[in-house]
mmCIF file of C-alpha atoms in Angstrom:
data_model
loop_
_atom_site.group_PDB
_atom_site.id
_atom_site.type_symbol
_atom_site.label_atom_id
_atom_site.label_comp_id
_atom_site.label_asym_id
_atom_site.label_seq_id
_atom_site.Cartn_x
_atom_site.Cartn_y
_atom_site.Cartn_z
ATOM 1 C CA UNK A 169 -14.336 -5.504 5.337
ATOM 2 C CA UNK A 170 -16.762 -4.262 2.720
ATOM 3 C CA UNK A 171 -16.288 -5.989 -0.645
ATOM 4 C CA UNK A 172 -16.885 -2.670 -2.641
ATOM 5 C CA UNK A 173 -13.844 -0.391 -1.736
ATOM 6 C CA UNK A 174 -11.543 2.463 -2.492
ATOM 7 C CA UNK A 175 -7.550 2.032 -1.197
ATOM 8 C CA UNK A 176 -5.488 4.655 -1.523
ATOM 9 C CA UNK A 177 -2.215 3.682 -0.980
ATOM 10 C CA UNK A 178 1.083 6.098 0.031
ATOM 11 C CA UNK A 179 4.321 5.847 0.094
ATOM 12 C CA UNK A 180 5.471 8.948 2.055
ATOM 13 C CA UNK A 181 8.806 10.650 0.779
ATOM 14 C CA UNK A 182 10.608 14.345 1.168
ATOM 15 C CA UNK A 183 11.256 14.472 -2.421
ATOM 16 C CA UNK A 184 9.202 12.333 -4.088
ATOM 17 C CA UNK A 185 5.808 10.766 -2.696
ATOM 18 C CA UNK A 186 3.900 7.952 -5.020
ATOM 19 C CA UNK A 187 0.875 7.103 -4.285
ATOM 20 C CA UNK A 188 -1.850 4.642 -5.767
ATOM 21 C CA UNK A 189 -5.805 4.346 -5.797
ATOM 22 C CA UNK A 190 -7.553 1.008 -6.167
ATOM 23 C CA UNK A 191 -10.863 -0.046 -6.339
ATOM 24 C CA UNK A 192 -12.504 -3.386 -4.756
ATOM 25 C CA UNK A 193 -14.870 -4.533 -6.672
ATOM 26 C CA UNK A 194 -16.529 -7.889 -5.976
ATOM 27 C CA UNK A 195 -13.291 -9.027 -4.275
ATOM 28 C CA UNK A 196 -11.535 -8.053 -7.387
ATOM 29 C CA UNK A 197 -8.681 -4.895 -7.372
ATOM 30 C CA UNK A 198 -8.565 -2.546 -10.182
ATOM 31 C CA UNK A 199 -6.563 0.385 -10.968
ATOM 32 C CA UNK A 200 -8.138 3.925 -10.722
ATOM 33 C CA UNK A 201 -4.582 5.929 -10.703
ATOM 34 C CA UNK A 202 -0.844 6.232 -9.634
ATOM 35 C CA UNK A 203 1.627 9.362 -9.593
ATOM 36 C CA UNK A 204 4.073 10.987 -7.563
ATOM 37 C CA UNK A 205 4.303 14.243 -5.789
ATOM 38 C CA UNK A 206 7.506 15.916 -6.819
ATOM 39 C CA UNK A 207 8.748 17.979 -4.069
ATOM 40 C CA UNK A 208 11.951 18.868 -4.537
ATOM 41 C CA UNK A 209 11.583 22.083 -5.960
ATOM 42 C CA UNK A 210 10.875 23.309 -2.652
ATOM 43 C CA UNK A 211 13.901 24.222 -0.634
ATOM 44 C CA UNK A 212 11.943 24.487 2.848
ATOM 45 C CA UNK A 213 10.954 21.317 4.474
ATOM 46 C CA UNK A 214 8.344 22.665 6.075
ATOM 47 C CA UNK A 215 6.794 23.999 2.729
ATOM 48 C CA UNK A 216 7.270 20.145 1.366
ATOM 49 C CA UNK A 217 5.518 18.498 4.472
ATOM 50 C CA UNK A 218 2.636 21.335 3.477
ATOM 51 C CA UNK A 219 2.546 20.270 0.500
ATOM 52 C CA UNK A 220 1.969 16.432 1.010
ATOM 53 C CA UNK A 221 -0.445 17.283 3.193
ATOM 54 C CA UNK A 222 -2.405 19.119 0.244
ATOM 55 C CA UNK A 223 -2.103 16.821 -1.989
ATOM 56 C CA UNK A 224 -3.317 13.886 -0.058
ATOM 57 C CA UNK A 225 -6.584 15.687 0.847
ATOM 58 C CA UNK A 226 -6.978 16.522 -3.010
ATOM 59 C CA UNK A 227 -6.461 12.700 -3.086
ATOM 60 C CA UNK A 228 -9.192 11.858 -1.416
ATOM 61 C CA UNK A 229 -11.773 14.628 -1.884
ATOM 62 C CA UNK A 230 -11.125 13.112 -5.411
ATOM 63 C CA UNK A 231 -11.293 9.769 -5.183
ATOM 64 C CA UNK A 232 -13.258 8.765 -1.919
ATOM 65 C CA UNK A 233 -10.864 6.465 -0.486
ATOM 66 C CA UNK A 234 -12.330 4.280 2.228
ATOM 67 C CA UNK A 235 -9.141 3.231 3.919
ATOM 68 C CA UNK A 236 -5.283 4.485 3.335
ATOM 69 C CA UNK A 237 -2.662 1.844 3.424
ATOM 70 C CA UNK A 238 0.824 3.913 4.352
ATOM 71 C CA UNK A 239 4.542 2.539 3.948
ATOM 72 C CA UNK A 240 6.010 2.713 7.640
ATOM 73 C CA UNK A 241 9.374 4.262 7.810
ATOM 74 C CA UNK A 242 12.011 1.769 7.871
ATOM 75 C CA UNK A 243 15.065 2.084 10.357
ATOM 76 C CA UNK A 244 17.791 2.972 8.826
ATOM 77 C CA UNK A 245 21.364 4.872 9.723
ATOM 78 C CA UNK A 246 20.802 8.044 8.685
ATOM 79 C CA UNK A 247 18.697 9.725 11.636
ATOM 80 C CA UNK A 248 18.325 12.816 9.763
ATOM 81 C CA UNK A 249 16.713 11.041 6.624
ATOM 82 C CA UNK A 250 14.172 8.812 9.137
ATOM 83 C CA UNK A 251 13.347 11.511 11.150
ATOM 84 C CA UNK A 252 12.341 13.375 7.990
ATOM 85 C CA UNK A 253 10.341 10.451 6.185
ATOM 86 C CA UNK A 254 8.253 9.857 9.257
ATOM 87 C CA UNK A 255 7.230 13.894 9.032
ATOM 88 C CA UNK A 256 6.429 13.082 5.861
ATOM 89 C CA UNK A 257 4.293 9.937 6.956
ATOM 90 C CA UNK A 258 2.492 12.158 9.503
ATOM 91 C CA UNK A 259 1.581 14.829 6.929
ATOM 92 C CA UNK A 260 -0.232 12.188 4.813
ATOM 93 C CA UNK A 261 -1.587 10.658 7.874
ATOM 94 C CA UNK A 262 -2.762 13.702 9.044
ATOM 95 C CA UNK A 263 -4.758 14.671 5.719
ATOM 96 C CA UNK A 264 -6.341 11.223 6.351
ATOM 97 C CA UNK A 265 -7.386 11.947 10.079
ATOM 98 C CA UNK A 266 -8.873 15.404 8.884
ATOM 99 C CA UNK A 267 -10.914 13.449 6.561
ATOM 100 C CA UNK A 268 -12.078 10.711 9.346
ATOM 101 C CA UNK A 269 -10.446 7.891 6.878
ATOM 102 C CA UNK A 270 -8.812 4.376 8.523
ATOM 103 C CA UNK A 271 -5.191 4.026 8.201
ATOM 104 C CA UNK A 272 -3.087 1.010 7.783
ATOM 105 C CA UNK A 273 0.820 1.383 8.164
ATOM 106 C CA UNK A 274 3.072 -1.482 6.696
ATOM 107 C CA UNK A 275 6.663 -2.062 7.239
ATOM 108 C CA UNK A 276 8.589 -2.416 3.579
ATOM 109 C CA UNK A 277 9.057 -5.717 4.247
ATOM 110 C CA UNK A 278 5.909 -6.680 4.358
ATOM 111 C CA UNK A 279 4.805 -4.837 1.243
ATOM 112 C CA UNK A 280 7.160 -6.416 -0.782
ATOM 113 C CA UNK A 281 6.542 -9.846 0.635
ATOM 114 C CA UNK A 282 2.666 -9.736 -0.073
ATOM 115 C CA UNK A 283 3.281 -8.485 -3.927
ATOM 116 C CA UNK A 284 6.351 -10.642 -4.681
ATOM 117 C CA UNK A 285 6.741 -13.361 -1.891
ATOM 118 C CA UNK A 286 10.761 -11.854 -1.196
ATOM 119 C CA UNK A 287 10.523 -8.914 1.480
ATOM 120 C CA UNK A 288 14.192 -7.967 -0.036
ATOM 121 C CA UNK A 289 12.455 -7.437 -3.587
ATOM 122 C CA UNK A 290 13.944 -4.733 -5.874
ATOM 123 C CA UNK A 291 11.541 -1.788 -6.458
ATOM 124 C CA UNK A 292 11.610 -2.714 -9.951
ATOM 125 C CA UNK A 293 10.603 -6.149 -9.118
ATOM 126 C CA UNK A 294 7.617 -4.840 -7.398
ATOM 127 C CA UNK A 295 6.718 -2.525 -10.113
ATOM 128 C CA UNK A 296 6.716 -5.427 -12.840
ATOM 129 C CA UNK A 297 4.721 -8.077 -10.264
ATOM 130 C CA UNK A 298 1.968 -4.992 -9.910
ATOM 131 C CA UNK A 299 1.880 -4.717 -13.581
ATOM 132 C CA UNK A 300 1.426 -8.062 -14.561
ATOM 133 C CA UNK A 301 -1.242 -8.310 -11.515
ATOM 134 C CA UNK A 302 -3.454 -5.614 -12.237
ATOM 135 C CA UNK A 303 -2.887 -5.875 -15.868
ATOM 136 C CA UNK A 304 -1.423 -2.330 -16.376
ATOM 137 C CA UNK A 305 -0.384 -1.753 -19.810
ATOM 138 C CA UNK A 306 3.437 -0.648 -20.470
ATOM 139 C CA UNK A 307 2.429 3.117 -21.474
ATOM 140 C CA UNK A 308 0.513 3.161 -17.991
ATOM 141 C CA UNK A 309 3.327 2.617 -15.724
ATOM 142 C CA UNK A 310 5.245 5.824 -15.126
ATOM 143 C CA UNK A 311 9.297 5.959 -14.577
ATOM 144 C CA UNK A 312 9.125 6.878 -11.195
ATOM 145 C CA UNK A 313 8.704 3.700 -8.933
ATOM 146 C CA UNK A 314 7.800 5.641 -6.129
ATOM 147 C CA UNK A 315 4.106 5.503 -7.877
ATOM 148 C CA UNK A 316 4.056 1.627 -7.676
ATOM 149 C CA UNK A 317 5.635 1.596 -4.116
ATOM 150 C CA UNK A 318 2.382 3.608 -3.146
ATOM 151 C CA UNK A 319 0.224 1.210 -5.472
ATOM 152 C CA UNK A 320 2.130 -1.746 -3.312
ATOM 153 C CA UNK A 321 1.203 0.259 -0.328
ATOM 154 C CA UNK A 322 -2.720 -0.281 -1.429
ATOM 155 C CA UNK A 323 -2.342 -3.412 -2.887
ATOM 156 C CA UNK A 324 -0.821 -5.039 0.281
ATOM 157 C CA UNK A 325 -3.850 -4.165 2.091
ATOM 158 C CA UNK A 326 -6.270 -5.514 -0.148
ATOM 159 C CA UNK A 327 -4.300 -9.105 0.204
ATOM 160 C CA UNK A 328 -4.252 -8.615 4.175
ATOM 161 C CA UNK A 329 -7.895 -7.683 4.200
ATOM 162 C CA UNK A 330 -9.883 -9.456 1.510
ATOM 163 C CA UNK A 331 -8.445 -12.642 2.141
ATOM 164 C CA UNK A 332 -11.780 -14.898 1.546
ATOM 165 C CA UNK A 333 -11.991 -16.166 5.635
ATOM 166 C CA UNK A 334 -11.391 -20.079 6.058
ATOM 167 C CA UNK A 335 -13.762 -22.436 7.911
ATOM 168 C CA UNK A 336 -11.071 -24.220 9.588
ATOM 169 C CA UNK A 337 -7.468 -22.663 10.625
ATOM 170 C CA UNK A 338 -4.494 -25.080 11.552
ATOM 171 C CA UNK A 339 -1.725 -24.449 13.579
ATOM 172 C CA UNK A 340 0.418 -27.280 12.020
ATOM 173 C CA UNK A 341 0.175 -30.285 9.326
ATOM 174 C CA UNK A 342 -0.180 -32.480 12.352
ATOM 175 C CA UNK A 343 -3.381 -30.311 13.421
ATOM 176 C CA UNK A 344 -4.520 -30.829 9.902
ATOM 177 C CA UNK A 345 -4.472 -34.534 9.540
ATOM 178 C CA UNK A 346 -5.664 -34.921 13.008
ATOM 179 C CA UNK A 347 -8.747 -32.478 11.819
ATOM 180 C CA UNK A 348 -9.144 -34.049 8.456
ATOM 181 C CA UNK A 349 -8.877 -38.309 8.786
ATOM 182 C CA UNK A 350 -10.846 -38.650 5.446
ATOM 183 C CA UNK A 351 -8.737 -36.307 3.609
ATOM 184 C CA UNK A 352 -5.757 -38.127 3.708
ATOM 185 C CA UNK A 353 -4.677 -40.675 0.764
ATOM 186 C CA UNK A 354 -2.892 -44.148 2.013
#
């Protein structure tokens, strides 16, 4: 991956969808924007999933993304409610194709895992472990969390992809020692 990046990151909703841009610089992420779509002043579904799929263009006609990290849907009971949050995932993803731009889907779990090492993390929790990390100042960070689960969304894929590469991988502390002799204090 290129060192010099744009992320946008989504997290797809029918009522509210947050989103976050960051930019990569020299291995380094910094925050460009976050903000949510508010869509439940519209009454049609179809009219909402239109509407995602607007504003995610305008997304990245204005900001250039290189890559879009997107929040998987999760299963849950409620068929209805899945069936209509993975629309809403393909509208975004969608915008994205029309715009030839990568995407990269990540379970919850795994969002919340790479930003606060518990995949069962609060949203608030995530919210405050983005702000401390990116150094986002308390009149910066907006009420709606659904902005810093899309920010997450980004964020995770800057620690899965800019992860500086090792020289040597393990596959157990045995491996290690047995790879490393002079390493090891007696």
């Amino acid at each position: 991956m290129a060192s010099d990046r744009i992320i946008l990151g989504i997290d797809p909703g029918t009522i509210v969808m947050g989103y976050g841009v960051l930019f990569i610089k020299a291995r380094k992420p910094e925050l460009i924007t976050m903000g949510v779509l508010s869509l439940d002043r519209y009454a049609d579904h179809y009219v909402r999933l239109r509407r995602i799929y607007e504003r995610v263009l305008s997304l990245i006609d204005e900001y250039h993304p290189d890559e879009l990290a997107i929040e998987a849907p999760f299963f849950g009971k409620n068929v209805q409610s899945m069936l209509k949050l993975g629309r809403a995932q393909g509208a975004a993803i969608a915008a994205a194709l029309n715009r030839d731009i990568p995407i990269f889907e990540y379970a919850p779990l795994k969002i919340k895992m790479a930003i606060t090492g518990n995949g069962k993390a609060a949203k608030e929790q995530v919210a405050g472990m983005l702000q401390h990390i990116l150094h986002i100042a308390d009149e910066n960070m907006l009420p709606q969390l659904d902005a810093t689960d899309g920010l997450a969304a980004a964020f995770c894929h800057y620690l899965q992809t800019d992860r500086p590469k090792q020289e040597k991988s393990y596959s157990s502390w045995k491996d290690f020692i047995a790879k490393n002799p002079n390493k090891i204090r007696k």
